[in-house]
Amino acid sequence: MDKVSINQLSCPMPELDFEIITLGHGSGGLLSNQLLESGVFDLLSNEYLDQHHDGATINLTGRTAVSTDSFVVSPVFFPGGNIGDLAVNGTVNDINMCGARAKFLTLSFILEEGLTMKAFWEILVSIRNTANEAGVKIITGDTKVVERGKGDQIFINTTGIGEVHPTAQIGVSQIKTGDQIIVSGPLATHGVAILSVRQGLEFETTIRSDTRHFNHIVPPLMEAFGSHIHLLKDPTRGGLASVLNEVCRDSRKGIDLLQTAIPVLDEVNGACELLGLDPLYVANEGVFIIFADSEVVPGILEYLRQCEGCEMVSVIGAVTSDHAGQVVMQSAIGGRRVVNMLVGEQLPRIC
Amino acid sequence: MDKVSINQLSCPMPELDFEIITLGHGSGGLLSNQLLESGVFDLLSNEYLDQHHDGATINLTGRTAVSTDSFVVSPVFFPGGNIGDLAVNGTVNDINMCGARAKFLTLSFILEEGLTMKAFWEILVSIRNTANEAGVKIITGDTKVVERGKGDQIFINTTGIGEVHPTAQIGVSQIKTGDQIIVSGPLATHGVAILSVRQGLEFETTIRSDTRHFNHIVPPLMEAFGSHIHLLKDPTRGGLASVLNEVCRDSRKGIDLLQTAIPVLDEVNGACELLGLDPLYVANEGVFIIFADSEVVPGILEYLRQCEGCEMVSVIGAVTSDHAGQVVMQSAIGGRRVVNMLVGEQLPRIC
């Protein structure tokens, strides 16, 4: 299902006798129950959640991937999505980066007193639609409410559970000198989309977040290329530069990057120039990085080019035994420079 | 290991060149790495976390229990524990309430800019000690930082994964008329301990939170009594009254309670009277409720009486086919009254 049709899966908010979230909705008592029974349970209904127990029981066999993320993005609604989409996609992707297909998600909210039920409902509908589209089930959850001024509208934690593909041998210890480094799509789109609507920084742009999951993309990739894929990474906070530096540090190898091969949308590049940002350090959502044996790279490129959001897939560099621990980039004008990890905080609360 | 010896497992904070958490510590860049490398990774080190990947890969077979909880307790440090103990014990308990032994935890922080590293370290040490004592491994995590005034020092999400005991048949649909209801220990201790140090409400007391896990108590219980145990519940937010009302609603049965059988420590009772609180509605941490066939009740009582924190275990009532959907309590002076679910919020942010 493509993005347009997902967004059309609207779901009208039920008639409620309250319009805003209050502390009582986190009490565990009558108001908590009213909130959940108001339509939340119906909206997210499945055979696990319908048990209304403190936890869920699932059946699993074999290697299982687990990942957790708390989402604090600000603003909560942004061009191309909201914190709900992000909380589903982000954790599904972390599972995918283990060479796995995400199957289950837990969902935990910290709501700020005063959040409108309308905003909460819209986020819940996004969560439901994104989870359905990814084919993951929300199996258990939790809702807390904090006083006004002790939170920021809504924080969401999702924890994902998935099945690791039988052939997957993913890990920083697997990468080898000569491995090619592929990025699945253009960098910095998500970070710039958030920044474009950040209070005090609004600027005119049509850039939308590329938030998406790889639950339908990574499993076939593992099926086709198995242990030839050595590492998968999603370059979220800290951007491509920070993630590649971590890989260099942990693998004790070097990385050569080719600046001209790194895809960035023209308007994202323009916005970065305007704001003095380097796309290498801007947070990403809808792209991932592959370290793979060079012989399978043509096959990976051919496969990814026909996947939605990966049309601009590109080989951006390679692993080297030179300059261990360092990322070195050949720039567009020919010089070479060391690319360091992000220092400080370029863009807080981007996911 | 008993509580005293856990608390003795202190661990000196490493020498750091920063004293407070800043937004940069959530950047995903150099400061995030410095924070984790400062001693956090060493403190929590195990074969899963040491991979430093976006997720962890574990091996699981059979029925698996999963539960998630976000902890927002205020104040963060309270008599008998802190938010770190609570975040481990609370989620381990939710797994136990599925008739399971918790094996793995994920750990996700939302830190408020300005949190002292000293406080964070103390919480981390509690998490490590409590997880070790419970025999659960922290396999993956996440750290976000929000601006001052957009959070409240620290929120923690833990998601637990555990093995359901092979004989467990736990669920609200399993309970039967005639089932006896057992509470493992005295009510309301945790809620009153928190309240005793809540800003503006401080009063003199020696009451300490009874936060504890049941990871060494529930599995032998399942082993001994298997499918004779029909439901396990921990009466946290909303207290005993709210949890029993939910059970009545979902099972379409009634519950008879005997007030004189409900254990409450004398000083907790005294504090509740002083503050106008009903112990039936105060949040609990260190107790759980069992619904079981009456023939196994003597055996359960004998077993629990020798478990730490369960010395005051008591049969507090029974399931009835009368007054379906209602909890009816016979009071100490002989009258009978309906006990409703908590209305509003008696004590916000108790866990």
mmCIF file of C-alpha atoms in Angstrom, chain A residues 23-33 37 51-72 74 93-94 97-98 106-110 139-147 149-152 155-159 161 164 170-173 198 231-234 237-239 242-243 246 249-250 341-346 348-349 351, chain B residues 23-33 37 51-72 74 93-94 97-98 106-110 139-147 149-152 155-159 161 164 170-173 198 231-234 237-239 242-243 246 249-250 341-346 348-349 351:
data_model
loop_
_atom_site.group_PDB
_atom_site.id
_atom_site.type_symbol
_atom_site.label_atom_id
_atom_site.label_comp_id
_atom_site.label_asym_id
_atom_site.label_seq_id
_atom_site.Cartn_x
_atom_site.Cartn_y
_atom_site.Cartn_z
ATOM 1 C CA LEU A 23 -4.175 13.450 35.182
ATOM 2 C CA GLY A 24 -7.079 11.126 35.969
ATOM 3 C CA HIS A 25 -6.611 9.439 32.587
ATOM 4 C CA GLY A 26 -3.366 8.033 33.955
ATOM 5 C CA SER A 27 -4.852 6.913 37.265
ATOM 6 C CA GLY A 28 -5.473 3.273 36.461
ATOM 7 C CA GLY A 29 -9.066 3.869 37.584
ATOM 8 C CA LEU A 30 -12.334 4.817 35.947
ATOM 9 C CA LEU A 31 -10.967 7.608 33.729
ATOM 10 C CA SER A 32 -8.106 5.415 32.464
ATOM 11 C CA ASN A 33 -10.655 2.794 31.574
ATOM 12 C CA GLU A 37 -12.757 2.039 26.141
ATOM 13 C CA GLN A 51 -6.974 -9.837 26.349
ATOM 14 C CA HIS A 52 -6.601 -6.621 28.433
ATOM 15 C CA HIS A 53 -3.903 -8.286 30.532
ATOM 16 C CA ASP A 54 -0.737 -6.750 32.015
ATOM 17 C CA GLY A 55 1.291 -8.380 29.257
ATOM 18 C CA ALA A 56 0.848 -10.375 26.089
ATOM 19 C CA THR A 57 1.808 -13.960 25.330
ATOM 20 C CA ILE A 58 3.271 -14.645 21.896
ATOM 21 C CA ASN A 59 4.866 -17.660 20.281
ATOM 22 C CA LEU A 60 8.414 -17.311 19.049
ATOM 23 C CA THR A 61 11.049 -19.689 17.810
ATOM 24 C CA GLY A 62 14.638 -19.146 16.874
ATOM 25 C CA ARG A 63 16.694 -15.986 16.687
ATOM 26 C CA THR A 64 14.651 -13.008 17.762
ATOM 27 C CA ALA A 65 15.566 -9.341 17.332
ATOM 28 C CA VAL A 66 14.536 -6.825 20.011
ATOM 29 C CA SER A 67 14.884 -3.052 19.895
ATOM 30 C CA THR A 68 13.481 -0.130 21.882
ATOM 31 C CA ASP A 69 13.152 3.583 21.195
ATOM 32 C CA SER A 70 11.509 6.514 22.940
ATOM 33 C CA PHE A 71 10.244 9.209 20.590
ATOM 34 C CA VAL A 72 10.250 12.846 21.689
ATOM 35 C CA SER A 74 9.081 18.272 18.374
ATOM 36 C CA ASN A 93 13.560 -0.157 11.152
ATOM 37 C CA ASP A 94 15.781 -0.912 14.128
ATOM 38 C CA MET A 97 18.705 -3.392 10.863
ATOM 39 C CA CYS A 98 19.204 -6.711 12.698
ATOM 40 C CA THR A 106 4.701 -2.681 22.393
ATOM 41 C CA LEU A 107 3.351 0.857 22.756
ATOM 42 C CA SER A 108 3.770 3.129 25.762
ATOM 43 C CA PHE A 109 2.601 6.734 26.074
ATOM 44 C CA ILE A 110 3.648 9.540 28.403
ATOM 45 C CA ILE A 139 0.456 -6.526 21.524
ATOM 46 C CA THR A 140 0.576 -4.604 24.798
ATOM 47 C CA GLY A 141 0.767 -1.020 26.021
ATOM 48 C CA ASP A 142 0.798 1.510 28.817
ATOM 49 C CA THR A 143 -0.441 5.077 29.297
ATOM 50 C CA LYS A 144 0.897 7.529 31.858
ATOM 51 C CA VAL A 145 -0.097 11.173 32.295
ATOM 52 C CA VAL A 146 2.168 13.865 33.770
ATOM 53 C CA GLU A 147 1.249 17.360 34.922
ATOM 54 C CA GLY A 149 4.854 21.514 32.170
ATOM 55 C CA LYS A 150 6.380 18.149 33.114
ATOM 56 C CA GLY A 151 6.223 16.696 29.613
ATOM 57 C CA ASP A 152 5.689 17.975 26.069
ATOM 58 C CA PHE A 155 6.253 10.964 24.241
ATOM 59 C CA ILE A 156 5.970 7.449 22.809
ATOM 60 C CA ASN A 157 8.056 4.378 23.477
ATOM 61 C CA THR A 158 7.833 1.438 21.111
ATOM 62 C CA THR A 159 9.705 -1.811 21.557
ATOM 63 C CA ILE A 161 10.247 -7.901 18.350
ATOM 64 C CA VAL A 164 15.944 -12.704 12.335
ATOM 65 C CA ILE A 170 24.866 -8.998 10.762
ATOM 66 C CA GLY A 171 27.304 -7.220 13.009
ATOM 67 C CA VAL A 172 30.135 -4.757 13.063
ATOM 68 C CA SER A 173 32.561 -7.672 13.498
ATOM 69 C CA ARG A 198 10.304 24.207 14.272
ATOM 70 C CA LEU A 231 26.032 -4.696 8.458
ATOM 71 C CA LEU A 232 22.818 -2.668 8.248
ATOM 72 C CA LYS A 233 22.491 0.723 9.949
ATOM 73 C CA ASP A 234 19.901 3.476 9.977
ATOM 74 C CA ARG A 237 20.439 10.996 15.231
ATOM 75 C CA GLY A 238 23.948 12.249 14.511
ATOM 76 C CA GLY A 239 23.448 11.574 10.812
ATOM 77 C CA SER A 242 28.237 9.836 13.341
ATOM 78 C CA VAL A 243 27.060 6.348 12.405
ATOM 79 C CA GLU A 246 30.905 4.507 15.261
ATOM 80 C CA ARG A 249 35.675 2.861 15.941
ATOM 81 C CA ASP A 250 34.026 -0.498 16.688
ATOM 82 C CA MET A 341 31.437 12.466 14.649
ATOM 83 C CA LEU A 342 28.805 15.122 15.386
ATOM 84 C CA VAL A 343 29.966 17.408 18.193
ATOM 85 C CA GLY A 344 27.214 18.961 20.329
ATOM 86 C CA GLU A 345 23.613 18.914 19.177
ATOM 87 C CA GLN A 346 22.879 20.058 15.666
ATOM 88 C CA PRO A 348 17.617 18.357 19.156
ATOM 89 C CA ARG A 349 14.457 16.227 19.343
ATOM 90 C CA CYS A 351 12.901 11.719 16.542
ATOM 91 C CA LEU B 23 20.795 18.286 25.061
ATOM 92 C CA GLY B 24 23.981 17.186 23.298
ATOM 93 C CA HIS B 25 23.923 13.941 25.293
ATOM 94 C CA GLY B 26 20.855 12.985 23.258
ATOM 95 C CA SER B 27 22.348 13.989 19.916
ATOM 96 C CA GLY B 28 23.532 10.598 18.740
ATOM 97 C CA GLY B 29 26.939 12.212 18.250
ATOM 98 C CA LEU B 30 30.096 12.636 20.274
ATOM 99 C CA LEU B 31 28.427 13.629 23.561
ATOM 100 C CA SER B 32 25.980 10.699 23.372
ATOM 101 C CA ASN B 33 28.930 8.411 22.878
ATOM 102 C CA GLU B 37 31.346 5.286 27.226
ATOM 103 C CA GLN B 51 27.378 -5.495 20.660
ATOM 104 C CA HIS B 52 26.473 -1.755 20.535
ATOM 105 C CA HIS B 53 23.954 -2.466 17.766
ATOM 106 C CA ASP B 54 20.522 -0.873 17.169
ATOM 107 C CA GLY B 55 18.888 -3.973 18.578
ATOM 108 C CA ALA B 56 19.758 -7.242 20.278
ATOM 109 C CA THR B 57 19.374 -10.784 19.035
ATOM 110 C CA ILE B 58 18.170 -13.357 21.551
ATOM 111 C CA ASN B 59 17.087 -16.980 21.309
ATOM 112 C CA LEU B 60 13.585 -17.852 22.404
ATOM 113 C CA THR B 61 11.362 -20.860 22.124
ATOM 114 C CA GLY B 62 7.772 -21.420 23.026
ATOM 115 C CA ARG B 63 5.299 -19.152 24.742
ATOM 116 C CA THR B 64 6.847 -15.790 25.454
ATOM 117 C CA ALA B 65 5.420 -13.064 27.684
ATOM 118 C CA VAL B 66 5.956 -9.419 26.737
ATOM 119 C CA SER B 67 5.055 -6.338 28.766
ATOM 120 C CA THR B 68 5.931 -2.634 28.651
ATOM 121 C CA ASP B 69 5.727 0.187 31.181
ATOM 122 C CA SER B 70 6.854 3.790 31.276
ATOM 123 C CA PHE B 71 7.808 5.022 34.741
ATOM 124 C CA VAL B 72 7.209 8.663 35.679
ATOM 125 C CA SER B 74 7.693 11.692 41.362
ATOM 126 C CA ASN B 93 6.306 -8.227 37.798
ATOM 127 C CA ASP B 94 4.098 -7.664 34.779
ATOM 128 C CA MET B 97 1.715 -11.877 36.173
ATOM 129 C CA CYS B 98 1.637 -13.794 32.869
ATOM 130 C CA THR B 106 14.966 -3.225 27.259
ATOM 131 C CA LEU B 107 15.765 0.144 28.843
ATOM 132 C CA SER B 108 14.876 3.549 27.431
ATOM 133 C CA PHE B 109 15.486 6.917 29.084
ATOM 134 C CA ILE B 110 13.943 10.334 28.508
ATOM 135 C CA ILE B 139 19.760 -6.285 26.192
ATOM 136 C CA THR B 140 19.227 -2.989 24.381
ATOM 137 C CA GLY B 141 18.459 0.627 25.186
ATOM 138 C CA ASP B 142 17.922 4.209 24.119
ATOM 139 C CA THR B 143 18.604 7.654 25.612
ATOM 140 C CA LYS B 144 16.804 10.843 24.636
ATOM 141 C CA VAL B 145 17.234 14.279 26.184
ATOM 142 C CA VAL B 146 14.537 16.981 26.223
ATOM 143 C CA GLU B 147 14.874 20.655 27.084
ATOM 144 C CA GLY B 149 10.813 22.194 31.442
ATOM 145 C CA LYS B 150 9.765 19.631 28.827
ATOM 146 C CA GLY B 151 10.270 16.607 31.065
ATOM 147 C CA ASP B 152 10.754 15.931 34.770
ATOM 148 C CA PHE B 155 11.332 8.995 32.691
ATOM 149 C CA ILE B 156 12.190 5.334 32.097
ATOM 150 C CA ASN B 157 10.550 2.777 29.846
ATOM 151 C CA THR B 158 11.308 -0.883 30.362
ATOM 152 C CA THR B 159 9.924 -3.671 28.215
ATOM 153 C CA ILE B 161 10.424 -10.537 27.787
ATOM 154 C CA VAL B 164 5.756 -18.534 30.198
ATOM 155 C CA ILE B 170 -3.546 -17.560 33.124
ATOM 156 C CA GLY B 171 -6.313 -15.262 32.017
ATOM 157 C CA VAL B 172 -9.471 -13.575 33.141
ATOM 158 C CA SER B 173 -11.463 -16.165 31.173
ATOM 159 C CA ARG B 198 5.794 14.401 47.870
ATOM 160 C CA LEU B 231 -5.228 -15.291 37.272
ATOM 161 C CA LEU B 232 -2.329 -13.223 38.624
ATOM 162 C CA LYS B 233 -2.580 -9.439 38.927
ATOM 163 C CA ASP B 234 -0.450 -6.711 40.437
ATOM 164 C CA ARG B 237 -2.299 2.261 39.819
ATOM 165 C CA GLY B 238 -5.926 2.426 40.926
ATOM 166 C CA GLY B 239 -5.170 0.008 43.759
ATOM 167 C CA SER B 242 -9.767 -0.854 40.526
ATOM 168 C CA VAL B 243 -8.046 -4.108 39.566
ATOM 169 C CA GLU B 246 -11.713 -4.751 36.019
ATOM 170 C CA ARG B 249 -16.194 -6.513 34.395
ATOM 171 C CA ASP B 250 -14.113 -8.707 32.088
ATOM 172 C CA MET B 341 -13.359 1.555 40.625
ATOM 173 C CA LEU B 342 -11.198 4.574 41.476
ATOM 174 C CA VAL B 343 -12.805 7.776 40.208
ATOM 175 C CA GLY B 344 -10.403 10.590 39.291
ATOM 176 C CA GLU B 345 -6.796 10.507 40.411
ATOM 177 C CA GLN B 346 -6.083 9.768 44.039
ATOM 178 C CA PRO B 348 -0.769 10.916 40.387
ATOM 179 C CA ARG B 349 2.639 9.659 39.266
ATOM 180 C CA CYS B 351 4.977 4.663 39.376
#
